[in-house]
mmCIF file of N, CA, C and O in Angstrom:
data_model
loop_
_atom_site.group_PDB
_atom_site.id
_atom_site.type_symbol
_atom_site.label_atom_id
_atom_site.label_comp_id
_atom_site.label_asym_id
_atom_site.label_seq_id
_atom_site.Cartn_x
_atom_site.Cartn_y
_atom_site.Cartn_z
ATOM 1 N N UNK A 1 -0.812 4.503 -62.651
ATOM 2 C CA UNK A 1 -2.226 4.171 -62.475
ATOM 3 C C UNK A 1 -2.158 6.094 -61.966
ATOM 4 O O UNK A 1 -1.564 6.780 -61.058
ATOM 5 N N UNK A 2 -3.430 6.442 -62.836
ATOM 6 C CA UNK A 2 -3.534 7.827 -61.774
ATOM 7 C C UNK A 2 -4.025 8.278 -60.474
ATOM 8 O O UNK A 2 -4.101 7.089 -59.755
ATOM 9 N N UNK A 3 -4.410 9.188 -59.686
ATOM 10 C CA UNK A 3 -4.112 9.579 -58.539
ATOM 11 C C UNK A 3 -5.531 9.315 -58.198
ATOM 12 O O UNK A 3 -5.390 8.398 -57.049
ATOM 13 N N UNK A 4 -6.349 9.367 -58.849
ATOM 14 C CA UNK A 4 -7.601 9.171 -58.986
ATOM 15 C C UNK A 4 -8.691 7.757 -58.714
ATOM 16 O O UNK A 4 -8.866 7.081 -58.222
ATOM 17 N N UNK A 5 -6.932 6.702 -59.953
ATOM 18 C CA UNK A 5 -7.095 5.779 -59.356
ATOM 19 C C UNK A 5 -6.795 4.893 -58.120
ATOM 20 O O UNK A 5 -7.720 3.878 -57.772
ATOM 21 N N UNK A 6 -5.083 5.435 -58.000
ATOM 22 C CA UNK A 6 -5.266 5.190 -56.614
ATOM 23 C C UNK A 6 -6.397 4.702 -55.372
ATOM 24 O O UNK A 6 -6.588 3.864 -54.304
ATOM 25 N N UNK A 7 -6.771 6.342 -55.727
ATOM 26 C CA UNK A 7 -7.576 7.037 -54.548
ATOM 27 C C UNK A 7 -8.722 5.828 -54.306
ATOM 28 O O UNK A 7 -9.674 5.112 -53.809
ATOM 29 N N UNK A 8 -9.271 5.769 -55.478
ATOM 30 C CA UNK A 8 -9.966 4.731 -56.011
ATOM 31 C C UNK A 8 -10.312 3.503 -55.364
ATOM 32 O O UNK A 8 -11.281 3.135 -55.320
ATOM 33 N N UNK A 9 -8.770 2.798 -56.311
ATOM 34 C CA UNK A 9 -8.826 0.954 -55.179
ATOM 35 C C UNK A 9 -9.062 1.400 -54.334
ATOM 36 O O UNK A 9 -9.217 0.552 -53.138
ATOM 37 N N UNK A 10 -7.943 1.450 -53.777
ATOM 38 C CA UNK A 10 -7.715 1.686 -52.222
ATOM 39 C C UNK A 10 -9.143 2.584 -50.444
ATOM 40 O O UNK A 10 -9.646 1.671 -50.342
ATOM 41 N N UNK A 11 -9.911 3.535 -51.531
ATOM 42 C CA UNK A 11 -11.579 3.699 -50.995
ATOM 43 C C UNK A 11 -11.580 1.921 -50.966
ATOM 44 O O UNK A 11 -12.848 1.750 -49.446
ATOM 45 N N UNK A 12 -12.196 1.750 -52.680
ATOM 46 C CA UNK A 12 -13.296 0.130 -52.365
ATOM 47 C C UNK A 12 -12.373 -0.632 -51.323
ATOM 48 O O UNK A 12 -13.288 -1.823 -50.519
ATOM 49 N N UNK A 13 -10.679 -1.366 -51.031
ATOM 50 C CA UNK A 13 -10.338 -2.328 -49.841
ATOM 51 C C UNK A 13 -10.363 -1.296 -48.992
ATOM 52 O O UNK A 13 -11.022 -3.196 -48.106
ATOM 53 N N UNK A 14 -11.016 -0.021 -48.747
ATOM 54 C CA UNK A 14 -11.029 -0.471 -47.214
ATOM 55 C C UNK A 14 -12.205 -0.485 -46.914
ATOM 56 O O UNK A 14 -12.881 -0.477 -45.639
ATOM 57 N N UNK A 15 -13.184 0.024 -47.731
ATOM 58 C CA UNK A 15 -14.772 0.016 -47.413
ATOM 59 C C UNK A 15 -14.830 -1.690 -47.241
ATOM 60 O O UNK A 15 -15.421 -2.188 -46.699
ATOM 61 N N UNK A 16 -14.481 -2.917 -48.442
ATOM 62 C CA UNK A 16 -14.224 -4.301 -48.251
ATOM 63 C C UNK A 16 -13.174 -4.989 -47.204
ATOM 64 O O UNK A 16 -13.823 -5.428 -45.841
ATOM 65 N N UNK A 17 -12.845 -3.988 -46.655
ATOM 66 C CA UNK A 17 -11.642 -4.957 -45.292
ATOM 67 C C UNK A 17 -12.272 -4.119 -44.099
ATOM 68 O O UNK A 17 -13.020 -4.737 -42.536
ATOM 69 N N UNK A 18 -12.613 -2.829 -44.226
ATOM 70 C CA UNK A 18 -14.100 -2.477 -42.910
ATOM 71 C C UNK A 18 -15.290 -3.499 -42.893
ATOM 72 O O UNK A 18 -15.595 -3.937 -41.370
ATOM 73 N N UNK A 19 -15.823 -3.932 -43.941
ATOM 74 C CA UNK A 19 -16.796 -5.083 -43.969
ATOM 75 C C UNK A 19 -16.467 -6.081 -43.249
ATOM 76 O O UNK A 19 -17.514 -7.206 -42.452
ATOM 77 N N UNK A 20 -15.486 -6.078 -43.992
ATOM 78 C CA UNK A 20 -14.996 -8.436 -43.046
ATOM 79 C C UNK A 20 -15.077 -8.321 -41.722
ATOM 80 O O UNK A 20 -14.984 -8.870 -41.222
ATOM 81 N N UNK A 21 -14.569 -6.923 -41.383
ATOM 82 C CA UNK A 21 -13.851 -6.699 -40.346
ATOM 83 C C UNK A 21 -15.605 -6.134 -39.277
ATOM 84 O O UNK A 21 -15.037 -6.605 -38.451
ATOM 85 N N UNK A 22 -16.560 -6.228 -39.850
ATOM 86 C CA UNK A 22 -18.076 -5.292 -39.372
ATOM 87 C C UNK A 22 -17.410 -4.507 -38.345
ATOM 88 O O UNK A 22 -18.216 -4.439 -38.244
ATOM 89 N N UNK A 23 -17.029 -3.468 -39.321
ATOM 90 C CA UNK A 23 -17.247 -2.133 -39.306
ATOM 91 C C UNK A 23 -17.887 -2.231 -40.242
ATOM 92 O O UNK A 23 -17.561 -1.586 -41.348
ATOM 93 N N UNK A 24 -18.707 -0.724 -39.521
ATOM 94 C CA UNK A 24 -19.876 -0.338 -41.268
ATOM 95 C C UNK A 24 -19.954 1.275 -40.624
ATOM 96 O O UNK A 24 -20.249 2.113 -39.898
ATOM 97 N N UNK A 25 -19.048 1.512 -41.532
ATOM 98 C CA UNK A 25 -18.754 3.138 -41.789
ATOM 99 C C UNK A 25 -19.675 4.475 -42.173
ATOM 100 O O UNK A 25 -19.207 4.823 -41.337
ATOM 101 N N UNK A 26 -20.992 3.604 -42.928
ATOM 102 C CA UNK A 26 -21.765 4.313 -42.802
ATOM 103 C C UNK A 26 -22.620 4.201 -41.600
ATOM 104 O O UNK A 26 -22.596 5.820 -41.481
ATOM 105 N N UNK A 27 -21.924 3.841 -40.953
ATOM 106 C CA UNK A 27 -23.113 4.389 -40.011
ATOM 107 C C UNK A 27 -22.180 4.766 -38.622
ATOM 108 O O UNK A 27 -23.034 5.519 -37.171
ATOM 109 N N UNK A 28 -21.441 4.870 -38.894
ATOM 110 C CA UNK A 28 -20.865 5.217 -38.357
ATOM 111 C C UNK A 28 -20.208 6.733 -38.434
ATOM 112 O O UNK A 28 -19.681 7.330 -37.317
ATOM 113 N N UNK A 29 -20.066 6.433 -39.994
ATOM 114 C CA UNK A 29 -20.054 8.628 -40.042
ATOM 115 C C UNK A 29 -21.654 9.080 -39.729
ATOM 116 O O UNK A 29 -21.924 9.868 -38.864
ATOM 117 N N UNK A 30 -22.791 8.505 -39.545
ATOM 118 C CA UNK A 30 -24.077 8.946 -39.425
ATOM 119 C C UNK A 30 -24.591 9.260 -37.821
ATOM 120 O O UNK A 30 -24.677 10.430 -37.226
ATOM 121 N N UNK A 31 -23.455 8.463 -37.887
ATOM 122 C CA UNK A 31 -23.509 8.533 -35.632
ATOM 123 C C UNK A 31 -22.273 9.470 -34.663
ATOM 124 O O UNK A 31 -22.729 9.507 -33.318
ATOM 125 N N UNK A 32 -21.571 9.734 -35.722
ATOM 126 C CA UNK A 32 -20.748 10.962 -34.856
ATOM 127 C C UNK A 32 -19.471 9.828 -34.487
ATOM 128 O O UNK A 32 -19.132 9.071 -33.963
ATOM 129 N N UNK A 33 -19.308 8.660 -34.789
ATOM 130 C CA UNK A 33 -18.497 7.759 -33.731
ATOM 131 C C UNK A 33 -17.556 7.944 -35.302
ATOM 132 O O UNK A 33 -15.834 7.699 -34.373
ATOM 133 N N UNK A 34 -17.343 8.237 -35.698
ATOM 134 C CA UNK A 34 -16.553 8.479 -37.117
ATOM 135 C C UNK A 34 -16.545 9.725 -37.922
ATOM 136 O O UNK A 34 -17.483 9.865 -38.581
ATOM 137 N N UNK A 35 -15.314 11.083 -38.535
ATOM 138 C CA UNK A 35 -15.412 12.213 -38.836
ATOM 139 C C UNK A 35 -15.187 12.436 -40.861
ATOM 140 O O UNK A 35 -14.570 9.907 -40.733
ATOM 141 N N UNK A 36 -15.576 11.743 -40.794
ATOM 142 C CA UNK A 36 -15.644 12.418 -42.634
ATOM 143 C C UNK A 36 -13.588 12.488 -42.511
ATOM 144 O O UNK A 36 -13.736 11.909 -43.716
ATOM 145 N N UNK A 37 -12.942 13.466 -41.549
ATOM 146 C CA UNK A 37 -12.021 13.073 -42.173
ATOM 147 C C UNK A 37 -11.278 12.268 -41.440
ATOM 148 O O UNK A 37 -10.031 11.173 -42.204
ATOM 149 N N UNK A 38 -11.541 12.017 -39.868
ATOM 150 C CA UNK A 38 -11.094 9.952 -39.645
ATOM 151 C C UNK A 38 -10.870 9.222 -41.485
ATOM 152 O O UNK A 38 -10.298 8.041 -41.032
ATOM 153 N N UNK A 39 -11.826 9.724 -42.024
ATOM 154 C CA UNK A 39 -12.763 8.417 -43.004
ATOM 155 C C UNK A 39 -11.539 8.502 -44.429
ATOM 156 O O UNK A 39 -10.619 7.227 -44.437
ATOM 157 N N UNK A 40 -10.980 9.748 -44.664
ATOM 158 C CA UNK A 40 -10.288 10.533 -45.325
ATOM 159 C C UNK A 40 -9.104 9.303 -44.931
ATOM 160 O O UNK A 40 -8.285 9.055 -45.906
ATOM 161 N N UNK A 41 -8.430 9.654 -43.374
ATOM 162 C CA UNK A 41 -7.643 9.609 -42.630
ATOM 163 C C UNK A 41 -6.487 8.022 -43.547
ATOM 164 O O UNK A 41 -5.655 6.907 -44.015
ATOM 165 N N UNK A 42 -8.412 7.053 -43.099
ATOM 166 C CA UNK A 42 -8.123 5.870 -42.966
ATOM 167 C C UNK A 42 -7.907 5.172 -44.722
ATOM 168 O O UNK A 42 -6.817 4.710 -44.912
ATOM 169 N N UNK A 43 -8.067 6.113 -45.221
ATOM 170 C CA UNK A 43 -7.491 5.822 -47.082
ATOM 171 C C UNK A 43 -6.375 6.240 -47.278
ATOM 172 O O UNK A 43 -5.703 5.138 -48.106
ATOM 173 N N UNK A 44 -6.040 7.338 -47.155
ATOM 174 C CA UNK A 44 -4.776 8.014 -46.790
ATOM 175 C C UNK A 44 -4.137 6.664 -46.193
ATOM 176 O O UNK A 44 -2.846 5.836 -47.256
ATOM 177 N N UNK A 45 -3.992 6.386 -45.434
ATOM 178 C CA UNK A 45 -3.218 4.948 -45.351
ATOM 179 C C UNK A 45 -3.481 3.845 -45.993
ATOM 180 O O UNK A 45 -2.303 3.463 -46.070
ATOM 181 N N UNK A 46 -4.234 3.669 -46.346
ATOM 182 C CA UNK A 46 -4.170 2.359 -47.193
ATOM 183 C C UNK A 46 -3.782 2.599 -48.475
ATOM 184 O O UNK A 46 -2.605 1.807 -48.658
ATOM 185 N N UNK A 47 -3.446 4.114 -49.154
ATOM 186 C CA UNK A 47 -2.673 3.959 -50.113
ATOM 187 C C UNK A 47 -1.223 3.804 -49.770
ATOM 188 O O UNK A 47 -0.634 3.244 -50.676
ATOM 189 N N UNK A 48 -0.859 4.126 -48.835
ATOM 190 C CA UNK A 48 0.523 3.708 -48.242
ATOM 191 C C UNK A 48 0.768 2.541 -47.931
ATOM 192 O O UNK A 48 2.348 1.875 -47.422
ATOM 193 N N UNK A 49 -0.139 1.804 -48.391
ATOM 194 C CA UNK A 49 0.058 -0.113 -48.466
ATOM 195 C C UNK A 49 0.886 -0.232 -49.283
ATOM 196 O O UNK A 49 1.032 -0.354 -50.826
ATOM 197 N N UNK A 50 1.637 -1.548 -49.027
ATOM 198 C CA UNK A 50 2.573 -1.786 -49.835
ATOM 199 C C UNK A 50 2.137 -2.877 -50.706
ATOM 200 O O UNK A 50 3.062 -3.098 -51.972
ATOM 201 N N UNK A 51 1.588 -3.709 -50.390
ATOM 202 C CA UNK A 51 0.771 -4.519 -50.930
ATOM 203 C C UNK A 51 -0.447 -4.603 -50.608
ATOM 204 O O UNK A 51 -1.434 -5.269 -50.186
ATOM 205 N N UNK A 52 -1.184 -4.238 -52.013
ATOM 206 C CA UNK A 52 -2.600 -3.977 -51.940
ATOM 207 C C UNK A 52 -3.089 -5.159 -52.537
ATOM 208 O O UNK A 52 -4.407 -5.507 -52.523
ATOM 209 N N UNK A 53 -2.033 -6.225 -53.252
ATOM 210 C CA UNK A 53 -2.621 -7.054 -54.083
ATOM 211 C C UNK A 53 -2.744 -8.293 -52.761
ATOM 212 O O UNK A 53 -3.889 -9.014 -52.771
ATOM 213 N N UNK A 54 -1.966 -8.272 -51.732
ATOM 214 C CA UNK A 54 -2.423 -9.416 -51.204
ATOM 215 C C UNK A 54 -3.609 -9.253 -49.803
ATOM 216 O O UNK A 54 -4.527 -10.036 -49.380
ATOM 217 N N UNK A 55 -4.131 -7.759 -50.096
ATOM 218 C CA UNK A 55 -5.392 -7.277 -49.486
ATOM 219 C C UNK A 55 -6.382 -7.101 -50.094
ATOM 220 O O UNK A 55 -7.481 -8.516 -49.655
ATOM 221 N N UNK A 56 -6.234 -7.931 -51.337
ATOM 222 C CA UNK A 56 -7.042 -8.612 -52.459
ATOM 223 C C UNK A 56 -7.402 -9.429 -52.535
ATOM 224 O O UNK A 56 -8.429 -10.210 -52.920
ATOM 225 N N UNK A 57 -6.336 -10.208 -52.281
ATOM 226 C CA UNK A 57 -6.087 -11.413 -51.843
ATOM 227 C C UNK A 57 -7.263 -12.611 -51.261
ATOM 228 O O UNK A 57 -7.407 -13.536 -50.563
ATOM 229 N N UNK A 58 -6.869 -11.198 -49.685
ATOM 230 C CA UNK A 58 -7.017 -12.233 -48.316
ATOM 231 C C UNK A 58 -8.671 -12.114 -48.463
ATOM 232 O O UNK A 58 -9.113 -12.365 -48.165
ATOM 233 N N UNK A 59 -9.222 -10.470 -48.748
ATOM 234 C CA UNK A 59 -10.176 -10.442 -49.337
ATOM 235 C C UNK A 59 -11.354 -11.094 -50.404
ATOM 236 O O UNK A 59 -12.698 -11.461 -49.272
ATOM 237 N N UNK A 60 -10.860 -11.379 -51.504
ATOM 238 C CA UNK A 60 -10.635 -12.475 -52.488
ATOM 239 C C UNK A 60 -11.192 -14.057 -51.143
ATOM 240 O O UNK A 60 -12.093 -14.253 -51.597
ATOM 241 N N UNK A 61 -10.415 -14.230 -50.631
ATOM 242 C CA UNK A 61 -10.471 -15.806 -49.705
ATOM 243 C C UNK A 61 -11.456 -15.666 -49.013
ATOM 244 O O UNK A 61 -11.957 -17.010 -48.076
ATOM 245 N N UNK A 62 -11.337 -14.637 -48.556
ATOM 246 C CA UNK A 62 -12.907 -13.866 -47.221
ATOM 247 C C UNK A 62 -13.929 -14.069 -46.896
ATOM 248 O O UNK A 62 -14.889 -13.945 -47.354
ATOM 249 N N UNK A 63 -14.062 -13.738 -48.784
ATOM 250 C CA UNK A 63 -15.680 -13.802 -49.567
ATOM 251 C C UNK A 63 -16.634 -14.377 -49.497
ATOM 252 O O UNK A 63 -17.226 -15.807 -48.888
ATOM 253 N N UNK A 64 -17.880 -13.712 -48.668
ATOM 254 C CA UNK A 64 -18.797 -13.644 -47.979
ATOM 255 C C UNK A 64 -19.067 -14.375 -46.605
ATOM 256 O O UNK A 64 -19.710 -14.773 -46.122
ATOM 257 N N UNK A 65 -17.648 -13.996 -46.238
ATOM 258 C CA UNK A 65 -17.554 -14.059 -45.200
ATOM 259 C C UNK A 65 -17.660 -13.075 -44.160
ATOM 260 O O UNK A 65 -16.861 -12.218 -44.726
ATOM 261 N N UNK A 66 -17.671 -13.065 -42.736
ATOM 262 C CA UNK A 66 -17.274 -11.736 -41.466
ATOM 263 C C UNK A 66 -17.235 -12.476 -40.795
ATOM 264 O O UNK A 66 -16.642 -12.179 -39.844
ATOM 265 N N UNK A 67 -15.243 -12.293 -41.166
ATOM 266 C CA UNK A 67 -13.845 -13.243 -39.928
ATOM 267 C C UNK A 67 -13.994 -12.282 -38.616
ATOM 268 O O UNK A 67 -14.128 -12.392 -38.037
ATOM 269 N N UNK A 68 -14.842 -10.694 -39.170
ATOM 270 C CA UNK A 68 -14.360 -9.865 -36.976
ATOM 271 C C UNK A 68 -12.841 -9.239 -37.480
ATOM 272 O O UNK A 68 -13.039 -9.163 -36.591
ATOM 273 N N UNK A 69 -12.310 -9.912 -38.437
ATOM 274 C CA UNK A 69 -10.471 -9.517 -37.908
ATOM 275 C C UNK A 69 -10.613 -9.682 -38.991
ATOM 276 O O UNK A 69 -10.574 -9.643 -40.257
ATOM 277 N N UNK A 70 -8.685 -8.352 -39.424
ATOM 278 C CA UNK A 70 -8.604 -8.246 -40.617
ATOM 279 C C UNK A 70 -7.312 -8.754 -40.637
ATOM 280 O O UNK A 70 -6.380 -8.913 -39.734
ATOM 281 N N UNK A 71 -6.418 -8.667 -41.383
ATOM 282 C CA UNK A 71 -4.967 -8.741 -42.085
ATOM 283 C C UNK A 71 -4.268 -7.995 -40.457
ATOM 284 O O UNK A 71 -4.257 -6.984 -40.884
ATOM 285 N N UNK A 72 -2.740 -9.094 -39.308
ATOM 286 C CA UNK A 72 -2.037 -8.437 -39.474
ATOM 287 C C UNK A 72 -0.985 -6.828 -40.293
ATOM 288 O O UNK A 72 -1.412 -6.121 -39.470
ATOM 289 N N UNK A 73 -1.397 -6.893 -41.153
ATOM 290 C CA UNK A 73 -0.444 -5.795 -41.950
ATOM 291 C C UNK A 73 -1.446 -4.507 -42.335
ATOM 292 O O UNK A 73 -1.386 -3.331 -43.236
ATOM 293 N N UNK A 74 -2.738 -4.697 -42.092
ATOM 294 C CA UNK A 74 -3.398 -4.125 -42.168
ATOM 295 C C UNK A 74 -3.191 -2.481 -41.114
ATOM 296 O O UNK A 74 -3.474 -2.562 -40.267
ATOM 297 N N UNK A 75 -3.148 -2.004 -42.268
ATOM 298 C CA UNK A 75 -3.050 0.274 -41.742
ATOM 299 C C UNK A 75 -3.987 0.480 -41.000
ATOM 300 O O UNK A 75 -3.734 1.173 -40.126
ATOM 301 N N UNK A 76 -5.230 0.231 -41.389
ATOM 302 C CA UNK A 76 -6.191 0.176 -39.763
ATOM 303 C C UNK A 76 -7.658 -0.693 -39.335
ATOM 304 O O UNK A 76 -8.627 -0.559 -39.150
ATOM 305 N N UNK A 77 -6.860 -1.402 -39.163
ATOM 306 C CA UNK A 77 -7.082 -2.095 -38.056
ATOM 307 C C UNK A 77 -7.486 -2.135 -36.776
ATOM 308 O O UNK A 77 -8.194 -2.770 -37.057
ATOM 309 N N UNK A 78 -7.552 -1.270 -36.045
ATOM 310 C CA UNK A 78 -7.383 -0.703 -35.051
ATOM 311 C C UNK A 78 -8.303 0.075 -35.045
ATOM 312 O O UNK A 78 -9.660 -0.189 -34.033
ATOM 313 N N UNK A 79 -8.452 0.916 -36.825
ATOM 314 C CA UNK A 79 -9.738 1.779 -36.756
ATOM 315 C C UNK A 79 -11.749 1.396 -36.870
ATOM 316 O O UNK A 79 -12.113 1.350 -36.351
ATOM 317 N N UNK A 80 -10.637 0.242 -37.789
ATOM 318 C CA UNK A 80 -12.337 -1.019 -38.256
ATOM 319 C C UNK A 80 -12.569 -2.104 -36.218
ATOM 320 O O UNK A 80 -13.695 -2.363 -36.258
ATOM 321 N N UNK A 81 -11.525 -1.992 -35.503
ATOM 322 C CA UNK A 81 -12.130 -2.797 -34.284
ATOM 323 C C UNK A 81 -13.051 -1.637 -33.477
ATOM 324 O O UNK A 81 -13.511 -2.627 -32.497
ATOM 325 N N UNK A 82 -12.174 -1.148 -33.638
ATOM 326 C CA UNK A 82 -13.253 0.284 -32.928
ATOM 327 C C UNK A 82 -14.506 0.481 -33.572
ATOM 328 O O UNK A 82 -14.955 0.393 -32.490
ATOM 329 N N UNK A 83 -14.467 0.282 -34.199
ATOM 330 C CA UNK A 83 -15.927 0.615 -34.796
ATOM 331 C C UNK A 83 -17.233 -1.267 -35.500
ATOM 332 O O UNK A 83 -17.056 -0.062 -35.346
ATOM 333 N N UNK A 84 -16.298 -1.779 -34.896
ATOM 334 C CA UNK A 84 -16.785 -3.333 -34.958
ATOM 335 C C UNK A 84 -17.905 -3.117 -34.757
ATOM 336 O O UNK A 84 -18.180 -2.648 -32.998
ATOM 337 N N UNK A 85 -19.064 -4.057 -35.264
ATOM 338 C CA UNK A 85 -20.644 -3.828 -33.862
ATOM 339 C C UNK A 85 -21.596 -2.901 -34.033
ATOM 340 O O UNK A 85 -21.439 -1.789 -35.113
#
């Protein structure tokens, strides 16, 4: 998998996980609660995960739900919790 593919996959996973957690990343960027650098770092943290398949499975099992929390292994849980609401 190319670097671009890895970044695209994890960017999508981070976005979907943020949505499941109730964190609106676009709104957080717009109102200054999240910087572009912080978002970039969140995607990089996500790429360090050894189990992106587990993330995809968790997201699929919560499709259409807004659980408001992320699985314990999510490397961005604290950020998403901070941006929730």
